[in-house]
C-alpha positions as a Markdown table, in Angstrom:
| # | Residue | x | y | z |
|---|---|---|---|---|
| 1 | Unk | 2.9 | 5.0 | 12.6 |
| 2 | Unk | 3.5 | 4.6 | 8.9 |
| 3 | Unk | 0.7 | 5.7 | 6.6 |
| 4 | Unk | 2.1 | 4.1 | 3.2 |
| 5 | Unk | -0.4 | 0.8 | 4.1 |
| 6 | Unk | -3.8 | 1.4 | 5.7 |
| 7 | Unk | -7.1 | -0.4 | 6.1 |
| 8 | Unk | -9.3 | 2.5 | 6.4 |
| 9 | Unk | -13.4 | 2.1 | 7.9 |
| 10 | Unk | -14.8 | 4.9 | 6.0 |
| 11 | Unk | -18.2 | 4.6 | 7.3 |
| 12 | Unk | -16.7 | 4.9 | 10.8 |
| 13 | Unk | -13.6 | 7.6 | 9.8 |
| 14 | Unk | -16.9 | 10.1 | 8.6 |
| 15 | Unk | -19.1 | 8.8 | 11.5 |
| 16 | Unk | -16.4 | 10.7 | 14.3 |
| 17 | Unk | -15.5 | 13.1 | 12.1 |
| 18 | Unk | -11.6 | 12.4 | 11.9 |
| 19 | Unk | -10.8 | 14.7 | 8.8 |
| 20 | Unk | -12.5 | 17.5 | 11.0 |
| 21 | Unk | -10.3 | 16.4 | 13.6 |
| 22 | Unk | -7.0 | 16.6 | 11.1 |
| 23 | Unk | -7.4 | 20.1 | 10.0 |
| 24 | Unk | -7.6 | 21.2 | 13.6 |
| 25 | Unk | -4.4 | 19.4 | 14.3 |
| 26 | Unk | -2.9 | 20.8 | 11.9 |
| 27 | Unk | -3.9 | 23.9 | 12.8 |
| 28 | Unk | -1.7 | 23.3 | 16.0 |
| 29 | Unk | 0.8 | 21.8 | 14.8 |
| 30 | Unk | 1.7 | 23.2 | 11.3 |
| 31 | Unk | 5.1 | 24.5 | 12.4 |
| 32 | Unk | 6.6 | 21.0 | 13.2 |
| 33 | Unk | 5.1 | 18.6 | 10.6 |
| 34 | Unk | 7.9 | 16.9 | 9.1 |
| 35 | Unk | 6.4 | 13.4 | 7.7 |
| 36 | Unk | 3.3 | 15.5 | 6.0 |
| 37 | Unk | -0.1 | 13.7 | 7.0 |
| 38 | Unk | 1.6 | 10.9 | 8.4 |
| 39 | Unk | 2.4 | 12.9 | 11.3 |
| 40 | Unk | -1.4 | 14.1 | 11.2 |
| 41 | Unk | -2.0 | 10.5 | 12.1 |
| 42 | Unk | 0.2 | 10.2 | 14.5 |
| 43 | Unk | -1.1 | 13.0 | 16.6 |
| 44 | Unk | -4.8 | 11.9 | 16.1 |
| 45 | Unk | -4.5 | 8.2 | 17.3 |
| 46 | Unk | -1.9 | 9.3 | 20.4 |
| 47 | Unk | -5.3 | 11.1 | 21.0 |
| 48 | Unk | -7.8 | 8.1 | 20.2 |
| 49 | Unk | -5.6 | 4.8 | 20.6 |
| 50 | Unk | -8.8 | 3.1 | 21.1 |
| 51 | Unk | -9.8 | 4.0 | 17.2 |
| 52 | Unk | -6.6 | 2.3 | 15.9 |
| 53 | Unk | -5.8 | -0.8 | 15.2 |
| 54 | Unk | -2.0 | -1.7 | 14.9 |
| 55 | Unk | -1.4 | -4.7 | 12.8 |
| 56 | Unk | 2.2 | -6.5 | 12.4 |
| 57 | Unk | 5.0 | -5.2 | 10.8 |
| 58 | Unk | 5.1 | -7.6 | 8.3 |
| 59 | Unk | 2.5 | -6.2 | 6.4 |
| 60 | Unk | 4.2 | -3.0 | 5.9 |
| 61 | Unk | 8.1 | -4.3 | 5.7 |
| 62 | Unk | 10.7 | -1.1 | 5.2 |
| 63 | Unk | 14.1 | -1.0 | 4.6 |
| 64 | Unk | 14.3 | 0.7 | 8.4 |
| 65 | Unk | 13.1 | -3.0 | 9.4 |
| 66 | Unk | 16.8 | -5.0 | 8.2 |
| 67 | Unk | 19.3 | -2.2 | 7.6 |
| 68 | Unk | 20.8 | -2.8 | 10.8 |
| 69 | Unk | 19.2 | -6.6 | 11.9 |
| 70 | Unk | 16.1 | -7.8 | 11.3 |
| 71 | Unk | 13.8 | -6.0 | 13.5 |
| 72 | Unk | 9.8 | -7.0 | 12.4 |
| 73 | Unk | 10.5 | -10.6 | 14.8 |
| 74 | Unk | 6.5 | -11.7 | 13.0 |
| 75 | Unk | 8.6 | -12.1 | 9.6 |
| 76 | Unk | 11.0 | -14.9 | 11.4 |
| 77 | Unk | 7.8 | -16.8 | 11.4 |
| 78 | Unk | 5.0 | -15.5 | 9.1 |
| 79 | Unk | 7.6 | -13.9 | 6.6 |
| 80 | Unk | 7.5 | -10.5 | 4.6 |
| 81 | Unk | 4.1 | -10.2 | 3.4 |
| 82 | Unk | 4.3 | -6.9 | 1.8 |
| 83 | Unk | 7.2 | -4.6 | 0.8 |
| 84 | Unk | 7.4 | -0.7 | 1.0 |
| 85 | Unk | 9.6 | 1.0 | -1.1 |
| 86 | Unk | 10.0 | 4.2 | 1.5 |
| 87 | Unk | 13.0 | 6.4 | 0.1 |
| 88 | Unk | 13.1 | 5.4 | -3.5 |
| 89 | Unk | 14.6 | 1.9 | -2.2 |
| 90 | Unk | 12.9 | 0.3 | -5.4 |
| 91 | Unk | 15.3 | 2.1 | -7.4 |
| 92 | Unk | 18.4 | 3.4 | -6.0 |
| 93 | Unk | 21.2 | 1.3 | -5.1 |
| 94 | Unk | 21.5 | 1.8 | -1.0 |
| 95 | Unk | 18.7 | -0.7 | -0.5 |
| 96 | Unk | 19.7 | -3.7 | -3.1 |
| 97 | Unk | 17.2 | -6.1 | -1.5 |
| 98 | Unk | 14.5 | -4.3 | -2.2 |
| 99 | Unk | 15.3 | -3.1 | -5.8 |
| 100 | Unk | 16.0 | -6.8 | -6.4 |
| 101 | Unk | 12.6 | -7.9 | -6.1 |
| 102 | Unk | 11.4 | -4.9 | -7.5 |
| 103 | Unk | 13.6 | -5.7 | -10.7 |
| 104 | Unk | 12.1 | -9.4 | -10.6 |
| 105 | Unk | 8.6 | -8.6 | -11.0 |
| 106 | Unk | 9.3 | -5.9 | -13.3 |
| 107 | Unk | 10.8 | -8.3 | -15.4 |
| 108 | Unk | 8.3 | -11.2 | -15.1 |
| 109 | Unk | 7.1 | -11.2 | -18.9 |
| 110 | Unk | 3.7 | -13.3 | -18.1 |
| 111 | Unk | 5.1 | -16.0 | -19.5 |
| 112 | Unk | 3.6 | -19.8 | -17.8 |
| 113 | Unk | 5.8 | -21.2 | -15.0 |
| 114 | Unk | 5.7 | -19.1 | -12.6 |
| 115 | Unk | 7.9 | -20.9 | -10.2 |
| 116 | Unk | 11.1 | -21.4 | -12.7 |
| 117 | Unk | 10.8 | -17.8 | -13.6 |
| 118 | Unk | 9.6 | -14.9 | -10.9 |
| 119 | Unk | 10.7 | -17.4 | -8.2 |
| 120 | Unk | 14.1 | -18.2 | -9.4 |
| 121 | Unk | 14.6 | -14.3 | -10.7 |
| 122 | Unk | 14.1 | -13.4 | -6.9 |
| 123 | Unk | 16.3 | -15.6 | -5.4 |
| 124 | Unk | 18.8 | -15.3 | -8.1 |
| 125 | Unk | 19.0 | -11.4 | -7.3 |
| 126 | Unk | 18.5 | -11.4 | -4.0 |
| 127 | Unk | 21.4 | -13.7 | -3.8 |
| 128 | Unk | 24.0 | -11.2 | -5.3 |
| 129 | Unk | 23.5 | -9.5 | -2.0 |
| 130 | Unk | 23.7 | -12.2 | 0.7 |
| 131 | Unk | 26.3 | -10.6 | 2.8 |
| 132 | Unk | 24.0 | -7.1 | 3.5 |
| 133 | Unk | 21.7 | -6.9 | 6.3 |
| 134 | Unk | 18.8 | -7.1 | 4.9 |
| 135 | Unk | 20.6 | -9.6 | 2.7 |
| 136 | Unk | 21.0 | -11.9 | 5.2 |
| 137 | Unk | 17.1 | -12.5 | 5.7 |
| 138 | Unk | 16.3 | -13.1 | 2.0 |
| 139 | Unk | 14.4 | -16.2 | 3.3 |
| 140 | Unk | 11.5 | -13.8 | 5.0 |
| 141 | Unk | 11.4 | -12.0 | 1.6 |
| 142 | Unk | 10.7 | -15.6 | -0.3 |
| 143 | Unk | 8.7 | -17.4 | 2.3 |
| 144 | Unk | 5.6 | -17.2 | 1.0 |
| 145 | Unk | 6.3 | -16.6 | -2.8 |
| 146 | Unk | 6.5 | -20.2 | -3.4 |
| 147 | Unk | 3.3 | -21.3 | -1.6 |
| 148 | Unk | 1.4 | -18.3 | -3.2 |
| 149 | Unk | 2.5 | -19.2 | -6.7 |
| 150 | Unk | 1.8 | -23.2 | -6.4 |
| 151 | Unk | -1.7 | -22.2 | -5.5 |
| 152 | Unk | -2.3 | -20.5 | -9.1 |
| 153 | Unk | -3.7 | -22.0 | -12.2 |
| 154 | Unk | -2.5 | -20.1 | -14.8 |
| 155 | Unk | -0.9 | -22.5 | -17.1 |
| 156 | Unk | -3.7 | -22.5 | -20.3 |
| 157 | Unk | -5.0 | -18.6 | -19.4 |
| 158 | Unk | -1.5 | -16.5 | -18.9 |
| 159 | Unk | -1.0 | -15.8 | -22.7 |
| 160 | Unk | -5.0 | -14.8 | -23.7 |
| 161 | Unk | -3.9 | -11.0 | -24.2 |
| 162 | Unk | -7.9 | -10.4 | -25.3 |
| 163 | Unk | -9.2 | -7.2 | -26.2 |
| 164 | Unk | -11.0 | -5.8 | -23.0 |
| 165 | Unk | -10.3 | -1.9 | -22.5 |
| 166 | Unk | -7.5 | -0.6 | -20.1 |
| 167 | Unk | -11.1 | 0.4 | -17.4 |
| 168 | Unk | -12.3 | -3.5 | -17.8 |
| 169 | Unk | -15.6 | -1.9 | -19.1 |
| 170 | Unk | -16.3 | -6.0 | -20.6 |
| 171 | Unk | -16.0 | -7.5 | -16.6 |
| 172 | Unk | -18.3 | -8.0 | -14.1 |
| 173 | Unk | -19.5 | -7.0 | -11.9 |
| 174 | Unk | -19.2 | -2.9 | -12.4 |
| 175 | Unk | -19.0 | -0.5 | -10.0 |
| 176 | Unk | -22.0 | 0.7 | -9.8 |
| 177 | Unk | -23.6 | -1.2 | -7.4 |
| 178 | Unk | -20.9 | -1.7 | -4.9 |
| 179 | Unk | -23.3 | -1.9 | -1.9 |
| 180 | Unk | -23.6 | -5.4 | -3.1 |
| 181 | Unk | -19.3 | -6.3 | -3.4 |
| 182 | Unk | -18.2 | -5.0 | -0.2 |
| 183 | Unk | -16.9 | -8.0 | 0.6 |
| 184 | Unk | -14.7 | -7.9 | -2.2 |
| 185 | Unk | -11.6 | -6.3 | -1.9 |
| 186 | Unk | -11.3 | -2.6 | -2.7 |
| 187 | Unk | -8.3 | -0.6 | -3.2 |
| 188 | Unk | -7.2 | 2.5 | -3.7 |
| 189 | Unk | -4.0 | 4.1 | -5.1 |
| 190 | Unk | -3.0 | 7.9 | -5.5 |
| 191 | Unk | -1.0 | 8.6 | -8.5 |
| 192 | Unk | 0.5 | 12.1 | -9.4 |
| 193 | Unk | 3.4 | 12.5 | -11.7 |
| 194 | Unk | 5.4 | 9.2 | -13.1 |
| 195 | Unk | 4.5 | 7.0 | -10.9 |
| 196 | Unk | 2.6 | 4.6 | -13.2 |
| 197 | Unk | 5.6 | 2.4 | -13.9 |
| 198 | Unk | 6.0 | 1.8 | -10.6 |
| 199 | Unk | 1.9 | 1.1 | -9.9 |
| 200 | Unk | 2.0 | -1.3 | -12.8 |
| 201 | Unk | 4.7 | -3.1 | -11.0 |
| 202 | Unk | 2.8 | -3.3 | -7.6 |
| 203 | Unk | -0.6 | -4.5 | -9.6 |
| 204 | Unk | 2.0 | -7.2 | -11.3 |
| 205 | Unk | 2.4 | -8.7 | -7.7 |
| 206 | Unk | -1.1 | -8.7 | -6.9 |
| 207 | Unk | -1.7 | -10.5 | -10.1 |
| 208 | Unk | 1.5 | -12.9 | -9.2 |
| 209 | Unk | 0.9 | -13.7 | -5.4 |
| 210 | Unk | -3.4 | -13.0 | -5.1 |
| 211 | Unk | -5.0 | -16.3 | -5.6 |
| 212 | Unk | -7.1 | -15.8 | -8.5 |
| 213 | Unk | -11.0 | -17.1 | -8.1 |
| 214 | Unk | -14.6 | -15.4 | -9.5 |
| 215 | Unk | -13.8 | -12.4 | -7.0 |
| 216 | Unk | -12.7 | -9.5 | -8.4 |
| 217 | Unk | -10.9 | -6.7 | -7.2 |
| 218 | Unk | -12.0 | -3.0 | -7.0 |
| 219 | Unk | -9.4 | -0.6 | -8.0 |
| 220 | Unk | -9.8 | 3.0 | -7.3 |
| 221 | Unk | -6.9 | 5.3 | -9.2 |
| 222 | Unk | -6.6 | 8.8 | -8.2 |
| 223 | Unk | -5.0 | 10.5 | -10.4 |
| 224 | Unk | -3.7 | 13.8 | -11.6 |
| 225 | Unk | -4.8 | 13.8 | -15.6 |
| 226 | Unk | -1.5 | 12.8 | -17.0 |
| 227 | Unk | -1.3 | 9.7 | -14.3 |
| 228 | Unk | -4.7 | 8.8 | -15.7 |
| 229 | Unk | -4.1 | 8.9 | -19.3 |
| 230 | Unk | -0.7 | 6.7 | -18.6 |
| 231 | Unk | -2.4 | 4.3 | -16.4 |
| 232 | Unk | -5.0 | 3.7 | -19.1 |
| 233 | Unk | -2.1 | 2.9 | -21.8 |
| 234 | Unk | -0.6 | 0.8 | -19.8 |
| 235 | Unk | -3.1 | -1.3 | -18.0 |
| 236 | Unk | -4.1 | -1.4 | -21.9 |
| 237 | Unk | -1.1 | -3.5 | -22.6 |
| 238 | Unk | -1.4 | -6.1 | -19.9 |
| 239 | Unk | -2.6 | -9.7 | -21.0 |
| 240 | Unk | -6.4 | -10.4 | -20.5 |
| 241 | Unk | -6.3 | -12.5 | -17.6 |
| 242 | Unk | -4.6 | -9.9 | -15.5 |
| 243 | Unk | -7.4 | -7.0 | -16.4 |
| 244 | Unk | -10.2 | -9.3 | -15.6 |
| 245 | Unk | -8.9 | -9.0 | -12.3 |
| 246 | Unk | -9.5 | -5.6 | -11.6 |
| 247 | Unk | -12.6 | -3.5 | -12.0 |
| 248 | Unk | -11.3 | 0.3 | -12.3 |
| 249 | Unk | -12.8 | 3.0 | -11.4 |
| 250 | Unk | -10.4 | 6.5 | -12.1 |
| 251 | Unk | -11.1 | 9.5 | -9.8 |
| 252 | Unk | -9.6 | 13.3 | -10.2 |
| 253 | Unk | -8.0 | 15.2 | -7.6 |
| 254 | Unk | -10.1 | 16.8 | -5.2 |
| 255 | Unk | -9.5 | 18.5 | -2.2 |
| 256 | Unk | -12.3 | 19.7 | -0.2 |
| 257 | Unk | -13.4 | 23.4 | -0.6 |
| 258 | Unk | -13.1 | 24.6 | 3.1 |
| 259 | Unk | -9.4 | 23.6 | 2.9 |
| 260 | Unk | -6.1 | 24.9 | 1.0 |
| 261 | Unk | -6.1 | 23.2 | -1.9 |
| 262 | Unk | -2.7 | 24.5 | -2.9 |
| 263 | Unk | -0.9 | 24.1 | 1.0 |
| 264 | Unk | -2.8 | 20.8 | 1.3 |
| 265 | Unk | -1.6 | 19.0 | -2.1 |
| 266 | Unk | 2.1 | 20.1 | -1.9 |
| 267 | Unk | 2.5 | 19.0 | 2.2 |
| 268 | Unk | 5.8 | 16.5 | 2.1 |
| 269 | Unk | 5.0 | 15.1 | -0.8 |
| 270 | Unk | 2.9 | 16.2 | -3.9 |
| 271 | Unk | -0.7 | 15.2 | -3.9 |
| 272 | Unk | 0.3 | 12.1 | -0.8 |
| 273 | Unk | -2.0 | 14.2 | 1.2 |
| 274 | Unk | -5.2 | 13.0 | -1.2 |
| 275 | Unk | -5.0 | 9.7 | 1.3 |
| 276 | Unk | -6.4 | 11.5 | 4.4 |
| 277 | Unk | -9.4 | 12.9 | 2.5 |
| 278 | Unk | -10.2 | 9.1 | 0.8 |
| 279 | Unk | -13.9 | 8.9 | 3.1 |
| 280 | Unk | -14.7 | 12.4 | 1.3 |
| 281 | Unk | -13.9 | 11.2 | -2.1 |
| 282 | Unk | -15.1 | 7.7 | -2.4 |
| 283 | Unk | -18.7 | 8.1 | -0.2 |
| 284 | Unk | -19.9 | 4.9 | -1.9 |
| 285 | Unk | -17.4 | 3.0 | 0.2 |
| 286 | Unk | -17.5 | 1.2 | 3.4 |
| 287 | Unk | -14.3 | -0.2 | 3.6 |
| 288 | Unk | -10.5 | 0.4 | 1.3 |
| 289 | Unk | -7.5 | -0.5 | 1.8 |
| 290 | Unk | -4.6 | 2.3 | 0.9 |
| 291 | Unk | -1.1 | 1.7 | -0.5 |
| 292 | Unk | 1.2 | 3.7 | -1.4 |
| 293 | Unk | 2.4 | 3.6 | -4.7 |
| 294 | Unk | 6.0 | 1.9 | -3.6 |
| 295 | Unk | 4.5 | -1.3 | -2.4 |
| 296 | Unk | 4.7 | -4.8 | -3.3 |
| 297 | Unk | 2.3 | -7.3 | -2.7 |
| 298 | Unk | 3.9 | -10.7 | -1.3 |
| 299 | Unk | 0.9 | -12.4 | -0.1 |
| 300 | Unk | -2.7 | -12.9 | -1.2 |
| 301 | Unk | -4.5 | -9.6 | -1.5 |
| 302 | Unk | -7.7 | -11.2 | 0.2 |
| 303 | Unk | -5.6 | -12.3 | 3.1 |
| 304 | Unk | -5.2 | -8.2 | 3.7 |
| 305 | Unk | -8.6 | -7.3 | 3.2 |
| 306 | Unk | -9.6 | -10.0 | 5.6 |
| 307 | Unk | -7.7 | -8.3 | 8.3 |
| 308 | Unk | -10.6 | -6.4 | 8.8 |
| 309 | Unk | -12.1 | -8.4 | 10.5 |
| 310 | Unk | -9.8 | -7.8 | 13.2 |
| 311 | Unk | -11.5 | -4.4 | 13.6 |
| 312 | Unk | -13.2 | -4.1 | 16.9 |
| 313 | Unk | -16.0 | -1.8 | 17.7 |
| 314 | Unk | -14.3 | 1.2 | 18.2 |
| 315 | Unk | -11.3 | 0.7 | 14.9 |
| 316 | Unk | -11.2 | 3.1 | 12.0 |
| 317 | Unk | -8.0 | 2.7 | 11.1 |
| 318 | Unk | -5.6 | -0.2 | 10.6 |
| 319 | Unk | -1.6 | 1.0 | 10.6 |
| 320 | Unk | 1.6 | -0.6 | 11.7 |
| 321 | Unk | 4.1 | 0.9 | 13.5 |
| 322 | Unk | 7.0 | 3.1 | 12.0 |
| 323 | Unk | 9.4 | 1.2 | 14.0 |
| 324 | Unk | 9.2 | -1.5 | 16.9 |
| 325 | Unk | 12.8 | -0.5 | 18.0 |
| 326 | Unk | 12.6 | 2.4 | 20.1 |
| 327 | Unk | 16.3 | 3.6 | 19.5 |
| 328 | Unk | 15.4 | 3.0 | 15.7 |
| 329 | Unk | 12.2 | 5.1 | 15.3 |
| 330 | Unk | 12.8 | 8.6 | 14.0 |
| 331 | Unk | 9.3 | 9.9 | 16.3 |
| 332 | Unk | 11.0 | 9.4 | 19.8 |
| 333 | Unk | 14.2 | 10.6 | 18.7 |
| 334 | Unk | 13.1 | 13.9 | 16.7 |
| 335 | Unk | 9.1 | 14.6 | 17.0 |
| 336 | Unk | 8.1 | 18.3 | 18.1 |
| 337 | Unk | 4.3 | 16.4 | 18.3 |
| 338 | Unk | 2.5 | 13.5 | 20.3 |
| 339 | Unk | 3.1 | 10.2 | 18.1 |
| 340 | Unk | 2.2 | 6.3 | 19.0 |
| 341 | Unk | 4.8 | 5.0 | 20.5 |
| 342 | Unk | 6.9 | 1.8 | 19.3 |
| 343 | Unk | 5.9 | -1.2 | 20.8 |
| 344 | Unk | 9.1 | -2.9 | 22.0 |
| 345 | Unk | 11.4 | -1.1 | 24.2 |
């Protein structure tokens, strides 16, 4: 399993007591945790598969997934629906593809048409590396960019810069009465260090591809304090129209007292850990979906939330895979610990 895209049942997640459940595993299995919480997971839901809902690869698309063939088959028909930046691939120059799009929406100044700029910015730089692997299936990458885009209306609002503050303390509703907006989408980001560049990219996409309509968005930052004062500036700088869609709400970093504050915020990566405690530190919440920080949105952001209601009874958690090749999947090949297995053989 990869725990860089979740949809997370926090009602359920506090109601079986799975964070109890992932400090005794760790407990066990300290000594060969490689992936930090992410191998937490992957212990707890080899022991409760029936809590765990997989959904398809192309909701989580990796660089592991192309860099030898295409190996997410759902994208050859549904296409690339959102894009995880694992290993710096945003911004280093072994995954091209990636840092391509990446670079595009970066780029994308708000300006009108949307289809002869972000659209053509893609293809153009995905193009320079047609003869790569993942290369070679830029068409999954663009599939549904085009259809995403034509169903926007931004043409008389994209300029309005207005004057609304960087926490969209002018929109409504707020966030203080979210009992009444669950079926909004909410989502929640952990940001430690300088990663706002790379969040105000990923809430660029959302803004691009997220059809926009009277619904708005709940965004829940956690942040370290210097994450938090960037996130304001920046989101500060963004026209209007894009800050109406989110409602903001900015959160510290908390770990719970009967844990390790300091082993717990510096496992694999700093602060990644904040994730597993989410049901602890937003109780208000039913539902959230997670992404990691190096993620772009390719599709609708209401098309993900509504994969909830795939949940059955017994779902708390919605993952995908780390791998649906079984010789490609780092768990069989190298795990000390239980893990979910890949799918195809």
């Amino acid at each position: 399993l990869n725990s860089g895209v979740m949809l997370m049942n926090l009602t359920r997640i506090r109601e079986v007591n799975m964070i109890d459940d992932i400090l005794k595993i760790y407990n066990i299995y300290e000594k060969n945790i490689t992936w930090g919480d992410q191998c937490l997971l992957n212990i707890y839901f080899n022991q409760y598969p029936e809590r765990l809902l997989e959904f398809t690869c192309e909701w989580n698309y990796r660089p592991d997934h192309c860099m030898y063939e295409n190996n997410c088959p759902t994208t050859e028909i549904m296409g690339i629906k959102l894009l995880h930046g694992c290993r710096g691939a945003f911004h280093n120059e072994k995954y091209q593809e990636f840092k391509a799009i990446y670079r595009a929406i970066d780029e994308w100044n708000f300006e009108s048409n949307l289809k002869s700029t972000i659209l053509h910015k893609i293809k153009l730089y995905l193009s320079e590396h047609s003869t790569t692997n993942c290369g070679k299936i830029s068409s999954m990458f663009t599939k549904h960019i085009a259809k995403e885009i034509s169903a926007k209306n931004r043409k008389n609002d994209i300029n309005d810069h207005g004057t609304c503050s960087a926490t969209n303390e002018c929109t409504k509703p707020t966030l203080n009465n979210v009992s009444s907006i669950q079926n909004s989408p909410h989502l929640a980001l952990v940001i430690c260090g300088d990663r706002d560049e790379e969040v105000l990219v990923l809430l660029k996409s959302i803004f691009l591809f997220t059809k926009y309509s009277s619904t708005n968005i709940y965004l829940h930052l956690i942040t370290d304090e210097q994450a938090k004062k960037n996130m304001i500036k920046k989101l500060s700088e963004v026209p209007l129209l894009m800050r109406q869609m989110f409602i903001v709400k900015y959160y510290d970093i908390i770990y719970p007292s009967y844990v390790d504050r300091e082993q717990w915020i510096n496992l694999f990566r700093y602060c990644g850990t904040q994730r597993i405690f989410l049901p602890d530190n937003l109780p208000e919440l039913d539902h959230i979906l997670y992404f990691d920080t190096d993620t772009l949105l390719l599709q609708s952001l209401d098309r993900f939330w509504s994969l909830f209601n795939n949940f059955n009874q017994t779902h708390i958690v919605g993952l995908v895979k780390e791998n649906e090749v079984l010789q490609l999947s780092w768990y069989p090949l190298y795990s000390k610990h239980p893990f979910v297995w890949p799918t195809v053989y």
